[in-house]
CSV table of C-alpha atoms in Angstrom, one decimal:
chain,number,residue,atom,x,y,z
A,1333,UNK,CA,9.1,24.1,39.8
A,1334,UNK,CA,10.3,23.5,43.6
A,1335,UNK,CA,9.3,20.2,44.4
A,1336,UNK,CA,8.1,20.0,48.4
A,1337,UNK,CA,9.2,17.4,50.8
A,1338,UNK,CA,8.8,19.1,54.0
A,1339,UNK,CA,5.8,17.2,56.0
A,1340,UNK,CA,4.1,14.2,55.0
A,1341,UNK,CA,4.4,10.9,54.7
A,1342,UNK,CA,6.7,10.9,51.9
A,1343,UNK,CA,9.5,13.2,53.0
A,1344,UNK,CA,12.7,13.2,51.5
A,1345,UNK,CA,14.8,10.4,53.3
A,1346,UNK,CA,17.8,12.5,54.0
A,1347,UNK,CA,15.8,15.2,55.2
A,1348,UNK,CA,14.2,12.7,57.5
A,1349,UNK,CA,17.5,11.6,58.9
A,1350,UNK,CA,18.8,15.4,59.4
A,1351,UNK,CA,15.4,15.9,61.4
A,1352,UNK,CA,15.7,12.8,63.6
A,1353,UNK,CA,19.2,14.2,64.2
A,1354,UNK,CA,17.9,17.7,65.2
A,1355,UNK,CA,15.6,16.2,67.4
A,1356,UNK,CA,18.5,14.2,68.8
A,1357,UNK,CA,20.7,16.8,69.3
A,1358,UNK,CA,18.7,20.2,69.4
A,1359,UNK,CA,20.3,23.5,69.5
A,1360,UNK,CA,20.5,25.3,72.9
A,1361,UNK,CA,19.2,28.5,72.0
A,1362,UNK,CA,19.0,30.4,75.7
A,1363,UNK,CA,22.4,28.9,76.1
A,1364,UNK,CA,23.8,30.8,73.4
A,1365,UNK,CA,23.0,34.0,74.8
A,1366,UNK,CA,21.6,35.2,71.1
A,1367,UNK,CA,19.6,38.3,70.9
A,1368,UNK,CA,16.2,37.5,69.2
A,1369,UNK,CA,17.8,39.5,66.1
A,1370,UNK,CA,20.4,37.5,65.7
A,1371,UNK,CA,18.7,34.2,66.0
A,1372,UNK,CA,15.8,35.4,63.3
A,1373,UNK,CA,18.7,36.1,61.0
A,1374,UNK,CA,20.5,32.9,61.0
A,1375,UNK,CA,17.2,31.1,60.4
A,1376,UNK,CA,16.7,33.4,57.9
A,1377,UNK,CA,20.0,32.4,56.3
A,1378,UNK,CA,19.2,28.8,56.7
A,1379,UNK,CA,16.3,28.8,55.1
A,1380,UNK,CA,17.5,31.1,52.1
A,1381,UNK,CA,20.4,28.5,51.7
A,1382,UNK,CA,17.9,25.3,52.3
A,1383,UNK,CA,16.0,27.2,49.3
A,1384,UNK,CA,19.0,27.1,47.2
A,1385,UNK,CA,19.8,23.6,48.0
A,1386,UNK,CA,16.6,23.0,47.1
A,1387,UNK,CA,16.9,24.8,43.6
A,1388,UNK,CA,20.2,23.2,42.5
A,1389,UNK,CA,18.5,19.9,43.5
A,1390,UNK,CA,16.0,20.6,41.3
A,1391,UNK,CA,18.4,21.8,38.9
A,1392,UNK,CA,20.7,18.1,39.1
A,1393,UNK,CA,17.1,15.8,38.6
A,1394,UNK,CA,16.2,18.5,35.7
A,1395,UNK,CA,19.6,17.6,33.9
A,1396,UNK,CA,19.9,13.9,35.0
A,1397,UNK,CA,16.5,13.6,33.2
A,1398,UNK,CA,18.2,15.6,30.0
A,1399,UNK,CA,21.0,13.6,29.7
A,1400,UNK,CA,19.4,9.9,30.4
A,1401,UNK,CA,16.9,11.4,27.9
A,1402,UNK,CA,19.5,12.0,25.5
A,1403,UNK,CA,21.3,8.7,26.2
A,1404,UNK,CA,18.0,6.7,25.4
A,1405,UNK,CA,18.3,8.7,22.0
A,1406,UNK,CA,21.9,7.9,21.5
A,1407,UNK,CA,21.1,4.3,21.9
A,1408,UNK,CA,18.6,4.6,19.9
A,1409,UNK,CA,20.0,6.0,16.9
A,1410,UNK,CA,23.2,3.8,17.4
A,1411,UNK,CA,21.4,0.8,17.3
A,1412,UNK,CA,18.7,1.6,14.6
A,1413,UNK,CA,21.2,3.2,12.4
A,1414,UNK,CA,21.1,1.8,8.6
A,1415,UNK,CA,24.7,0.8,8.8
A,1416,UNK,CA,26.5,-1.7,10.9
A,1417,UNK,CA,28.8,-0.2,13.7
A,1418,UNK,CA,31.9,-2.0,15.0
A,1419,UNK,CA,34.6,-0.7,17.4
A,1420,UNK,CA,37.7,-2.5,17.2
A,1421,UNK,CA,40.4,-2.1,19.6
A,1422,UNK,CA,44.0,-2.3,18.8
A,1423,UNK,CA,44.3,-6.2,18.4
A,1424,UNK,CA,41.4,-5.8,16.0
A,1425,UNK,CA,38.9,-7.1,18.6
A,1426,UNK,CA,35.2,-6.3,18.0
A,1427,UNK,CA,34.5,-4.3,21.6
A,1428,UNK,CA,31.2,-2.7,20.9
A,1429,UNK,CA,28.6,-3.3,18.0
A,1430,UNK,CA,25.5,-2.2,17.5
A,1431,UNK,CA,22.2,-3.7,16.7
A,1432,UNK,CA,21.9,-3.5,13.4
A,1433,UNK,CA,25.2,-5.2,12.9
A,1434,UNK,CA,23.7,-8.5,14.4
A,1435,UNK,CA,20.9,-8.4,12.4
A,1436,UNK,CA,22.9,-7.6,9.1
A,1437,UNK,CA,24.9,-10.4,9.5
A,1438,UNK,CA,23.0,-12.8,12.0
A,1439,UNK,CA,25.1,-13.3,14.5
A,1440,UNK,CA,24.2,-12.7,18.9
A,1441,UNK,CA,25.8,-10.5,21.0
A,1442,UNK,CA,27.9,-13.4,22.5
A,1443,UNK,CA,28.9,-15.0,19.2
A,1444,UNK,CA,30.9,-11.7,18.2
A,1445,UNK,CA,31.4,-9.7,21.3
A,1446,UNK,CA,35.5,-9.8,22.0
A,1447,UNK,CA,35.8,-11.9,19.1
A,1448,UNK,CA,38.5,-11.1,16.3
A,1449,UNK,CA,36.8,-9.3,13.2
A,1450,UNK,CA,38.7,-11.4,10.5
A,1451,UNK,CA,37.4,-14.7,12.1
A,1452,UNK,CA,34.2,-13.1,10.2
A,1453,UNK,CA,35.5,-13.0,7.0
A,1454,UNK,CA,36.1,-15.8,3.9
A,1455,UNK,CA,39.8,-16.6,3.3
A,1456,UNK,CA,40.9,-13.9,1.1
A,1457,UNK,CA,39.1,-11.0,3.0
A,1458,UNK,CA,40.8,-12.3,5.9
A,1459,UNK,CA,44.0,-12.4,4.4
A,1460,UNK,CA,43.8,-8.8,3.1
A,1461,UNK,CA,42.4,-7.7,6.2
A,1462,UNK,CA,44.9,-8.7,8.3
A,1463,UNK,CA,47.6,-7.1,5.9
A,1464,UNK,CA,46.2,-3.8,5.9
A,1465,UNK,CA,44.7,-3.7,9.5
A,1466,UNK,CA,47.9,-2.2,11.4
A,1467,UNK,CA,47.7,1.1,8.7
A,1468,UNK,CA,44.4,1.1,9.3
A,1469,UNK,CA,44.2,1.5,12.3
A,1470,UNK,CA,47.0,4.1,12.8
A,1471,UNK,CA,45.1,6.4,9.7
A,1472,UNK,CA,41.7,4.7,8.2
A,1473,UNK,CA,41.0,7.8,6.0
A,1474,UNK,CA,40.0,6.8,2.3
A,1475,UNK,CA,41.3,3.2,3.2
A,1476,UNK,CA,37.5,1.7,2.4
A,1477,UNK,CA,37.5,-2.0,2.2
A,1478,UNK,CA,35.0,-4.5,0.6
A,1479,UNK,CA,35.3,-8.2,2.1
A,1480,UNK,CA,32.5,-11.0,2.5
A,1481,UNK,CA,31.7,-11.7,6.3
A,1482,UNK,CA,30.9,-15.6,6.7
A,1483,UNK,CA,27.3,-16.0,8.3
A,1484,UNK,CA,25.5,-18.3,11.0
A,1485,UNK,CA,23.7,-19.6,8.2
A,1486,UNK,CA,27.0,-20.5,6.2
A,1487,UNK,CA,26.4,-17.7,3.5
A,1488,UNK,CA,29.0,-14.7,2.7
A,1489,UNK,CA,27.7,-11.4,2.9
A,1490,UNK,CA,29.6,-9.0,0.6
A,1491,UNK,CA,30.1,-5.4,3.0
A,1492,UNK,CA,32.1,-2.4,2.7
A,1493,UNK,CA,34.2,-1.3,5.5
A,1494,UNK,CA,35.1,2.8,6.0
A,1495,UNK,CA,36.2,3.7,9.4
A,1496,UNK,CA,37.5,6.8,11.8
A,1497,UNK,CA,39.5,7.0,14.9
A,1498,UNK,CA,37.8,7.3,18.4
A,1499,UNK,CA,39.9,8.0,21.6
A,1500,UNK,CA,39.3,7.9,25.3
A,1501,UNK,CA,40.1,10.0,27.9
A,1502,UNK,CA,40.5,7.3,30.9
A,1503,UNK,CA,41.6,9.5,33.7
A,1504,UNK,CA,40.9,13.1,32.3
A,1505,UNK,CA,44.0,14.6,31.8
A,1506,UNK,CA,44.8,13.5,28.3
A,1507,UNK,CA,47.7,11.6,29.7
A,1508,UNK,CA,46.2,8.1,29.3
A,1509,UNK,CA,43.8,7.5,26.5
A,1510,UNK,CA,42.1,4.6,25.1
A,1511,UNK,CA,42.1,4.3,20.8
A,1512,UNK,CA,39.3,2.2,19.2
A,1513,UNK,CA,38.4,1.9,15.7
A,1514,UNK,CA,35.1,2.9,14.8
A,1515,UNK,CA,34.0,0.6,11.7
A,1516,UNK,CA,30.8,1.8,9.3
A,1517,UNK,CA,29.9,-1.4,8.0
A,1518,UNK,CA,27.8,-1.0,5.0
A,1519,UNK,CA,25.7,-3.9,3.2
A,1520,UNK,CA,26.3,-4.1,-0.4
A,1521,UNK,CA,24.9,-7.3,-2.1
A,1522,UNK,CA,22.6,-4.6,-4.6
A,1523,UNK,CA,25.4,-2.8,-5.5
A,1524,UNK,CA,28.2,-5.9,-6.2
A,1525,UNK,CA,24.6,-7.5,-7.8
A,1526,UNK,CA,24.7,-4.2,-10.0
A,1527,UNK,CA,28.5,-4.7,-11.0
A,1528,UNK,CA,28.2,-7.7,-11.6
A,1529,UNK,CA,25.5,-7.1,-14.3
A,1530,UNK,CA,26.8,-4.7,-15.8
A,1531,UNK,CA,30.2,-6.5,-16.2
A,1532,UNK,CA,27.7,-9.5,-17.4
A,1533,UNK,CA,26.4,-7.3,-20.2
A,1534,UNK,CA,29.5,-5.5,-20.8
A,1535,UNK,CA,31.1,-8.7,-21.6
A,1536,UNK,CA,27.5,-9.5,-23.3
A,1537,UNK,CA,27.7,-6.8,-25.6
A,1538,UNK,CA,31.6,-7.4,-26.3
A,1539,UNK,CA,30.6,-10.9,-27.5
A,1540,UNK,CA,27.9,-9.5,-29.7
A,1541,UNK,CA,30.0,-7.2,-31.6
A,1542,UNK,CA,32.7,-9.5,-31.6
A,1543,UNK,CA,30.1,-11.4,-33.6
A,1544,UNK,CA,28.8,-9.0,-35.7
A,1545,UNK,CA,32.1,-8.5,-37.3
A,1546,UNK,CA,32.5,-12.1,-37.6
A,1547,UNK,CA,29.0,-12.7,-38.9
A,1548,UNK,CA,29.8,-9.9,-41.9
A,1549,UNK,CA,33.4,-11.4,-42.6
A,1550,UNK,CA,31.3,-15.2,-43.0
A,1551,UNK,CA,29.2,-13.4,-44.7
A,1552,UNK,CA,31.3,-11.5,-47.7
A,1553,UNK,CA,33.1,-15.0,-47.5
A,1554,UNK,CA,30.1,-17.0,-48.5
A,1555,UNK,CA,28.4,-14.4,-50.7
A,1556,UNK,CA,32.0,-14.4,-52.7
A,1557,UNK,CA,32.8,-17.9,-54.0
A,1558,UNK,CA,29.3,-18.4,-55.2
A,1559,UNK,CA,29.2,-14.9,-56.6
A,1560,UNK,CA,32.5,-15.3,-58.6
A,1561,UNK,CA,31.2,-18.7,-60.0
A,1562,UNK,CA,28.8,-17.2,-61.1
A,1563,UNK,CA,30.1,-13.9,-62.3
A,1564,UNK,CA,32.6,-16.4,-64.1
A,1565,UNK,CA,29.8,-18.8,-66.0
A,1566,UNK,CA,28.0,-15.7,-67.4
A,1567,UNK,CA,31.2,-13.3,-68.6
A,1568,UNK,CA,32.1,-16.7,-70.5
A,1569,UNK,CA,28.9,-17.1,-72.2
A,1570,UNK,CA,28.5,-14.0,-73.0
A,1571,UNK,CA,31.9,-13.4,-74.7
A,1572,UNK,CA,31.9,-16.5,-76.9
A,1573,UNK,CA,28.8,-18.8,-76.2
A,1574,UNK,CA,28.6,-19.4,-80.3
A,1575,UNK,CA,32.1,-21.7,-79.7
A,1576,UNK,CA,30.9,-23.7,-77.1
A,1577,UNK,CA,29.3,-27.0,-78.2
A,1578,UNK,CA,26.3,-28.5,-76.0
A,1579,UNK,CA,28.2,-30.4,-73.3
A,1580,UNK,CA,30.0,-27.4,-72.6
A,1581,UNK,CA,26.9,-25.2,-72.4
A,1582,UNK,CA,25.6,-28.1,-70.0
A,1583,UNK,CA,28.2,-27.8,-68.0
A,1584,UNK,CA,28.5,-24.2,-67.5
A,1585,UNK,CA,24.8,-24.2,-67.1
A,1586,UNK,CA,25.1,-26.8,-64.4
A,1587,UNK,CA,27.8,-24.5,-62.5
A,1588,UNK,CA,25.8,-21.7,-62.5
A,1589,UNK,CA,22.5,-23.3,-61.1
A,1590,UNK,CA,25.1,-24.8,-58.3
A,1591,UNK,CA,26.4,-21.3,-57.8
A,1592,UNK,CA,22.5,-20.1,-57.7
A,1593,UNK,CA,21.5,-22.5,-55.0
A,1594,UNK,CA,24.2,-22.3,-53.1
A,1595,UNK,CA,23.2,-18.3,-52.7
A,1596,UNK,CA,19.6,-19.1,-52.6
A,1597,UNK,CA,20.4,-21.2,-49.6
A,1598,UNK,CA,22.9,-18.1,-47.8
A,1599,UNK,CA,20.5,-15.9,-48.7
A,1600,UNK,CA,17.9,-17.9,-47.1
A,1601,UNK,CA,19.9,-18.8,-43.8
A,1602,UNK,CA,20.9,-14.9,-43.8
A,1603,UNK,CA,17.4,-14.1,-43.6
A,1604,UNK,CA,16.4,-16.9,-41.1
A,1605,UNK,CA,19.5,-15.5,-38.6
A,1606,UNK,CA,18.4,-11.9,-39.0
A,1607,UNK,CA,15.0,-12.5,-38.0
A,1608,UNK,CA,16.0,-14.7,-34.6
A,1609,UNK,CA,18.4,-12.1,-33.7
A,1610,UNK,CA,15.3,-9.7,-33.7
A,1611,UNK,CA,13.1,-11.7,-31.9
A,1612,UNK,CA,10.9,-11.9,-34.7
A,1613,UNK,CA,11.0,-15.7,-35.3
A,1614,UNK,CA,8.0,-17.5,-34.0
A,1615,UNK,CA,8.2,-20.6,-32.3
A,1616,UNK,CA,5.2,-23.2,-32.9
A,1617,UNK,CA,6.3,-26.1,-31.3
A,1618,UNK,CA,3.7,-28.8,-32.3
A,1619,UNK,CA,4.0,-32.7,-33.0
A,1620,UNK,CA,5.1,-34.0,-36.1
A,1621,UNK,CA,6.8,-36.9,-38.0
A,1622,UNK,CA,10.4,-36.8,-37.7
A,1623,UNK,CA,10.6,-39.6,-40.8
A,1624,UNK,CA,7.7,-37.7,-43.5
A,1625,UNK,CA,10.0,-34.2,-42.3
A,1626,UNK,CA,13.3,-36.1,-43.3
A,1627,UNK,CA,11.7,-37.1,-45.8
A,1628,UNK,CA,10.7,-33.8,-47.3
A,1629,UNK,CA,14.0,-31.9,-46.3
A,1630,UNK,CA,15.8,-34.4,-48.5
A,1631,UNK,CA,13.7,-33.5,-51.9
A,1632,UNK,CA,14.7,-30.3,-51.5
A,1633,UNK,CA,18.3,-31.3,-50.9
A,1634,UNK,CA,17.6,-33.9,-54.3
A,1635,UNK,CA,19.9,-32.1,-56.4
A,1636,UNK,CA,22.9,-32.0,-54.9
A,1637,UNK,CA,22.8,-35.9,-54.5
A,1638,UNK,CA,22.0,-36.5,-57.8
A,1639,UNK,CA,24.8,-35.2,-58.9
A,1640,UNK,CA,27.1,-36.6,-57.3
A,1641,UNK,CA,25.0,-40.1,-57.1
A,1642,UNK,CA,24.6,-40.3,-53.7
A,1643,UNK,CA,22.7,-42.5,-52.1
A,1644,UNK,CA,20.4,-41.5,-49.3
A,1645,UNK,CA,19.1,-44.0,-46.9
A,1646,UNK,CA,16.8,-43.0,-44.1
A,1647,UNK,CA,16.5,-44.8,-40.3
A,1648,UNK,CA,13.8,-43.3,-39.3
A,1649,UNK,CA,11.0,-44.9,-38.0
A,1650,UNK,CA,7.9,-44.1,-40.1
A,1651,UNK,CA,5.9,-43.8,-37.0
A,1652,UNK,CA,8.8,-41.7,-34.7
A,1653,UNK,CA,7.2,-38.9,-33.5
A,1654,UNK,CA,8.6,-35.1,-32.1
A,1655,UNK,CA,7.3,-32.2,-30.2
A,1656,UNK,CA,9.1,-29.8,-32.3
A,1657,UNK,CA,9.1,-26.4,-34.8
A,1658,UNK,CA,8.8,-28.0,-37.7
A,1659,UNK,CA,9.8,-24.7,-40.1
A,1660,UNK,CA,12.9,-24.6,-37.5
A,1661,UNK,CA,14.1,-28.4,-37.7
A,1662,UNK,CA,13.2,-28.3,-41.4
A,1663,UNK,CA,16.0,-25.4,-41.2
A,1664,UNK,CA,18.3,-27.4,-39.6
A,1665,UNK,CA,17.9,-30.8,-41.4
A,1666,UNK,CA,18.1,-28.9,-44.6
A,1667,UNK,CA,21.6,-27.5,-43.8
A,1668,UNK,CA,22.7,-30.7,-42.1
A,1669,UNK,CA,22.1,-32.5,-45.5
A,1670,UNK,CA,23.3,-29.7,-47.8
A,1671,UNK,CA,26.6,-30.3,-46.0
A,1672,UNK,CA,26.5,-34.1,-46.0
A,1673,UNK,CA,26.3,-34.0,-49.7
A,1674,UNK,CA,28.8,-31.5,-50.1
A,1675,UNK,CA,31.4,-33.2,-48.0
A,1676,UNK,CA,30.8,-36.8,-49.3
A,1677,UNK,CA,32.7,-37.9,-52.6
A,1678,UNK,CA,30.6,-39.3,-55.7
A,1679,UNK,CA,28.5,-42.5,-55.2
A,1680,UNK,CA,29.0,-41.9,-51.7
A,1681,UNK,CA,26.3,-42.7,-48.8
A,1682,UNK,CA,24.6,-40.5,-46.7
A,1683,UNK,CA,22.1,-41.9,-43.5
A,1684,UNK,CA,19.6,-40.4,-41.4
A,1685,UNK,CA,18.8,-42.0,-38.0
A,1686,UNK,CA,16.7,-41.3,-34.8
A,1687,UNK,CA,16.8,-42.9,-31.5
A,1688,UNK,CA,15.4,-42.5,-28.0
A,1689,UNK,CA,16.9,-42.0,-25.1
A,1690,UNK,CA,16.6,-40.1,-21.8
A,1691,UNK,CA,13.1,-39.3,-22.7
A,1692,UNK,CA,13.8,-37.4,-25.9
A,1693,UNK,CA,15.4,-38.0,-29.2
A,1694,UNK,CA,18.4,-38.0,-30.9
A,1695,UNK,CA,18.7,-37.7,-34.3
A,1696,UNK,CA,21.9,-37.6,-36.6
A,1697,UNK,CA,23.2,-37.2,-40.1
A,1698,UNK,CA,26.1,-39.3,-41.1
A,1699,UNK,CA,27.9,-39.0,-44.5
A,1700,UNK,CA,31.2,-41.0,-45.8
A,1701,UNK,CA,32.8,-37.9,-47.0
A,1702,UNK,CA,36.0,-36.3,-46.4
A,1703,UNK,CA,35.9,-35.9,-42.7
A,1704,UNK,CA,37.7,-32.9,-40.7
A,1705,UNK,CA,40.7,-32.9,-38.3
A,1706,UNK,CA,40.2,-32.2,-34.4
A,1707,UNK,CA,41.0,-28.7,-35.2
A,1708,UNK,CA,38.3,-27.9,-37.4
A,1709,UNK,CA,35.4,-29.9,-35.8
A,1710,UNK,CA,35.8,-28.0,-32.3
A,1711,UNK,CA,35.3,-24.5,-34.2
A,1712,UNK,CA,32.4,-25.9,-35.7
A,1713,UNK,CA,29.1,-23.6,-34.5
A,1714,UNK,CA,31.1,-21.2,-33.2
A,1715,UNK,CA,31.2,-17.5,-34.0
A,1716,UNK,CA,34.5,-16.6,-34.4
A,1717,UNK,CA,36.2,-19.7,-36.1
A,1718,UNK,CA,36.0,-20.3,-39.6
A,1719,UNK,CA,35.7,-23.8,-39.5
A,1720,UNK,CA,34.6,-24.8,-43.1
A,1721,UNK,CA,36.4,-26.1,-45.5
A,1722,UNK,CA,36.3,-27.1,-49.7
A,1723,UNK,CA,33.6,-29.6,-50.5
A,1724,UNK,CA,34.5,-32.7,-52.2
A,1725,UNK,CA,33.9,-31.1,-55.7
A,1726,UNK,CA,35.5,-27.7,-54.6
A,1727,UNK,CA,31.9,-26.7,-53.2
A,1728,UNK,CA,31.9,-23.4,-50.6
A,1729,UNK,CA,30.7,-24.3,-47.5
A,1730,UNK,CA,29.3,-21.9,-45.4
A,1731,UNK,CA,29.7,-21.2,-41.3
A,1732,UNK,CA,26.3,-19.2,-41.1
A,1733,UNK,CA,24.4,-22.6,-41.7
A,1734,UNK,CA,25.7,-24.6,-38.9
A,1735,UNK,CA,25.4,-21.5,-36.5
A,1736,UNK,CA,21.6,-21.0,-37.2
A,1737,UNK,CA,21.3,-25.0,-36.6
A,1738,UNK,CA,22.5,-24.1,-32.7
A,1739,UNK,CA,20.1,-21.5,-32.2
A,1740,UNK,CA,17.1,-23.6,-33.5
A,1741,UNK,CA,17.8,-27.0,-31.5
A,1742,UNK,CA,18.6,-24.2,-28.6
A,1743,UNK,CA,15.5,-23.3,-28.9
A,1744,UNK,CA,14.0,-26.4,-28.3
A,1745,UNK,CA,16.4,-26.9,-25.0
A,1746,UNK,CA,18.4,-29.2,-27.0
A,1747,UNK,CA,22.0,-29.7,-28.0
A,1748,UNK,CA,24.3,-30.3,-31.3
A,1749,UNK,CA,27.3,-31.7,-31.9
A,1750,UNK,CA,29.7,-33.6,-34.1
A,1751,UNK,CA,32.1,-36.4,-34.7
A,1752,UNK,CA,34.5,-36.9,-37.6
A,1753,UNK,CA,38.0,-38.2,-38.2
A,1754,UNK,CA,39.9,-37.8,-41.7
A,1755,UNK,CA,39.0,-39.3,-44.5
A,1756,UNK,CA,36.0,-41.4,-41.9
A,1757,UNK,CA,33.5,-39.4,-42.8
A,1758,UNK,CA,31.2,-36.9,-40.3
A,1759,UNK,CA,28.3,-37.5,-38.1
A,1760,UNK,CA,26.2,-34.7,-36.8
A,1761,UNK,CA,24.0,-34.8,-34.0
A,1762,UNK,CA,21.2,-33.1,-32.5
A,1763,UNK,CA,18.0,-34.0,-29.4
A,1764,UNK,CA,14.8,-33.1,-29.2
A,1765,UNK,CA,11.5,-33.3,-27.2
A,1766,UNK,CA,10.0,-36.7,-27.9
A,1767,UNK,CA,6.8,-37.7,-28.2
A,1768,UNK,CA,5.0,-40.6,-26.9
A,1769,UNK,CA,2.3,-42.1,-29.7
């Protein structure tokens, strides 16, 4: 298409001027002494060259219109790309950035423009940055970089940094160039989120079976002494019971039942831990007596007491009241005074006690037994220690108990510890939900 500017009001402006020239300074035909001929040819060739003019104008707005078209789409795609650009000159100055940079990180164009790129960063990415920028710069290939850029809103954004080489031709003649570093900057909270979880349940699942192995070396433990009591009292009876007298028969009857409940008891804490490590423990938190639970707990515990003529005294309001499992803290209260009669010598005392505070309650088991050494009470509920040690009548103790006593008062968002000294005996504590009357 040949766009036409020749009459009207809108004629092209220099065309205007070379007419008002013409008129100004017409060409003196006659005095040429032209033939006709020769004067209908050079108009001729005037016009066929204004034509071309014409054409290659044309031509010039055609492609002026392709390449600002194309620019637009440059821009666009530079600035809407899904990764931050940066280019950096030599000084590692940021000298161009696009627009999703600024909204990645939240800066404005005049809080980054010319400023130095490891201003951006935390201490260490800074530090490393810095280090590694000058061979960067000379050759980034596979030199990718991870660093956290600092935020207007005071928060580090994790990114990974890959970049190439751009170069400039200032004059043309590949004499005198300009060399930037062109910087993909690449957002990568999910993915650090990602490694960090899976290191989280790597070191999760190293724990477990670090566990495991220690749950079934507690457990052969356990299972053992009780076991070879046992095996013991009956290959004794059987071989010669006719030679021993009734006092004897007692007292190898009494070992065995002691050997018999202490396996009861493992087996029943084995079967309690299995199920919670399945999920298949219910939790039916309710409110209940904390003294008429002691209460019961410690009849089942009668035995062992008896025994040894303990006495047993009790603390407990009659009217204190918990929001609790009570099949879980029976559990627990059950173990806690297995062990308080295991540990404490003959005619010994053992006390339960409760008391408010911080809104819930703590309760505790305190014997006058043997005690343990510093060493001992910090492996206590943990996994991989074996923190037990011979009763006061060479009675097993077992590790399994005191572990399922963490994850019940876990359960109930509440803690358990200990205090003992050496020969001063051992306290145990443990909180729980309280509940007004």
């Amino acid at each position: 298409m040949i766009l036409d500017n020749s009459d009207g009001p809108h004629k092209d402006p220099l065309r205007r001027k070379a007419e008002e020239q013409l008129q100004d300074n017409p060409p003196d035909i006659d005095e040429a002494g032209l033939p006709p001929e020769k004067i209908r040819n050079m108009l001729h060739d005037l016009r066929v060259h204004q034509l071309e003019l014409e054409m290659q104008n044309e031509e010039l707005r055609s492609t002026q219109l392709e390449l600002q078209t194309a620019r637009d789409k440059f821009v666009r795609l530079y600035n809407q790309a899904p990764a931050g650009y940066l280019s950096l000159d030599k000084h590692g100055l940021i000298r161009q950035f696009n627009q999703t940079f600024m909204d990645m990180t939240g800066f404005t164009e005049t809080e980054i423009n010319g400023v130095p790129l490891a201003d951006l960063m935390d201490h260490t990415g800074r530090e490393t940055f810095l280090a590694r920028y000058r061979a960067l710069f000379k050759d980034p290939r596979n030199k990718n970089m991870e660093v956290n850029l600092r935020t207007p809103s005071r928060k580090y954004l994790p990114v990974r940094l890959a970049g190439r080489i751009e170069e400039h031709d200032l004059q043309g003649d590949g004499k005198d160039q300009d060399r930037y570093l062109l910087l993909i900057v690449s957002d990568i909270t999910e993915q650090k989120q990602a490694r960090e979880e899976i290191q989280r349940k790597k070191e999760q699942l190293e724990k477990t079976l670090a566990e495991k192995d220690r749950f079934f070396s507690i457990l052969a433990h356990d299972l053992k002494s009780p076991l070879s009591g046992f095996l013991s009292s009956t290959r004794i009876m059987a071989e010669d019971i006719n030679s021993f007298s009734l006092a004897e028969l007692q007292n190898v009857s009494a070992n065995m039942q002691r050997s018999a409940e202490n396996l009861y008891s493992l087996l029943e804490n084995l079967l309690t831990w299995a199920r919670m490590q399945k999920g298949d423990t219910d939790f039916e938190p309710d409110v209940i007596n904390l003294h008429d639970l002691v209460r019961q707990n410690m009849e089942l515990s009668r035995s062992v007491f008896q025994h040894k003529e303990i006495i047993f005294e009790s603390r407990i309001s009659p009217e204190l009241q918990i929001y609790a499992d009570s099949n879980m803290i029976g559990t627990v209260l059950r173990n806690l005074l297995s062990n308080a009669g295991k540990y404490t010598h003959d005619k010994g005392r053992v006390v339960a006690g409760a008391e408010k505070k911080n809104g819930g309650i703590t309760v505790y088991i305190q014997d006058s037994g043997s005690g343990m050494d510093q060493k001992t009470l910090q492996g206590l509920f943990q996994m991989n220690s074996k923190a037990t040690q011979p009763g006061t009548r060479g009675e097993s103790g077992t590790g399994l108990g005191l572990l399922l006593c963490r994850e019940m008062i876990h359960r109930h968002q509440g803690e358990i510890w200990a205090r003992s000294a050496p020969g001063k005996g051992t306290t145990f504590f443990f909180t729980l939900p309280g509940h007004e009357t």
